[in-house]
Amino acid sequence: MREWTAEEGALPTDVCLFQRHAAEGDRSVRISFQWISRSESRKRDLRDATDYVVNGVPAQVNEIRSEVTFPCFMPGDNRMKSRQLHLVGRAAFTAEGPGESREAMDVRHVTLAYLMAQKAVKALGCENEPLQGEPVVQPGKR
């Protein structure tokens, strides 16, 4: 968040990468987070995405990426700046599960992005506690 500026924004920060090498092909998932302006979050869409809502939090998913976007009010010196931003929790995938429907895959990917974002919320100490409870994924609206 400290790197974020209105002119340039902030780059995503990768926090976890899992890779599996298998006979049927390599698979991976990458978890990352990015601070964006609140106004940018309203006009930012993944290409060819399906919208979902997870416990009231907007989420989007396409074939390779899922995102949840939410406010995270930081304590201390970061309090004022964090109120101008949203945090995006992102999970990027290189392959889908075998024989899985698109909807089942979407729900699984959005759920993972939400659960990892919950971990970030706890680590960052978001005072507004934006991600509460077990994820309940529902269809969203554009």
Short mmCIF file of N, CA and C in Angstrom, two decimals, residues 71-83 121-129:
data_model
loop_
_atom_site.label_atom_id
_atom_site.label_comp_id
_atom_site.label_asym_id
_atom_site.label_seq_id
_atom_site.Cartn_x
_atom_site.Cartn_y
_atom_site.Cartn_z
N PRO A 71 -12.81 -3.46 0.87
CA PRO A 71 -12.07 -2.46 1.64
C PRO A 71 -11.35 -3.13 2.81
N CYS A 72 -10.18 -2.63 3.13
CA CYS A 72 -9.40 -3.12 4.27
C CYS A 72 -8.84 -1.89 4.98
N PHE A 73 -9.46 -1.51 6.08
CA PHE A 73 -9.03 -0.32 6.81
C PHE A 73 -7.90 -0.70 7.76
N MET A 74 -6.72 -0.20 7.44
CA MET A 74 -5.51 -0.54 8.19
C MET A 74 -5.41 0.30 9.46
N PRO A 75 -4.73 -0.22 10.45
CA PRO A 75 -4.51 0.55 11.68
C PRO A 75 -3.33 1.53 11.54
N GLY A 76 -3.23 2.43 12.49
CA GLY A 76 -2.05 3.29 12.61
C GLY A 76 -1.86 4.27 11.48
N ASP A 77 -0.60 4.43 11.07
CA ASP A 77 -0.22 5.41 10.06
C ASP A 77 -0.87 5.16 8.69
N ASN A 78 -1.32 3.95 8.45
CA ASN A 78 -1.91 3.61 7.15
C ASN A 78 -3.42 3.79 7.10
N ARG A 79 -4.01 4.19 8.21
CA ARG A 79 -5.48 4.27 8.31
C ARG A 79 -6.10 5.15 7.22
N MET A 80 -5.65 6.38 7.09
CA MET A 80 -6.27 7.31 6.14
C MET A 80 -6.09 6.86 4.69
N LYS A 81 -4.91 6.44 4.33
CA LYS A 81 -4.67 6.00 2.95
C LYS A 81 -5.50 4.76 2.61
N SER A 82 -5.58 3.82 3.54
CA SER A 82 -6.30 2.58 3.27
C SER A 82 -7.79 2.82 3.05
N ARG A 83 -8.34 3.88 3.60
CA ARG A 83 -9.76 4.18 3.41
C ARG A 83 -10.06 4.69 2.00
N VAL A 121 -6.38 -10.56 5.37
CA VAL A 121 -7.10 -9.64 6.27
C VAL A 121 -6.62 -9.83 7.71
N LYS A 122 -6.47 -11.07 8.10
CA LYS A 122 -6.00 -11.36 9.46
C LYS A 122 -4.56 -10.87 9.65
N ALA A 123 -3.70 -11.15 8.68
CA ALA A 123 -2.29 -10.74 8.78
C ALA A 123 -2.13 -9.22 8.78
N LEU A 124 -2.95 -8.54 7.98
CA LEU A 124 -2.86 -7.08 7.88
C LEU A 124 -3.54 -6.37 9.05
N GLY A 125 -4.45 -7.06 9.72
CA GLY A 125 -5.16 -6.45 10.84
C GLY A 125 -6.22 -5.45 10.40
N CYS A 126 -6.93 -5.76 9.32
CA CYS A 126 -7.98 -4.86 8.82
C CYS A 126 -9.00 -4.60 9.92
N GLU A 127 -9.13 -3.34 10.31
CA GLU A 127 -10.00 -2.98 11.43
C GLU A 127 -11.48 -3.18 11.12
N ASN A 128 -11.87 -3.08 9.86
CA ASN A 128 -13.28 -3.23 9.49
C ASN A 128 -13.71 -4.69 9.34
N GLU A 129 -12.78 -5.63 9.46
CA GLU A 129 -13.06 -7.07 9.38
C GLU A 129 -13.97 -7.39 8.19
#
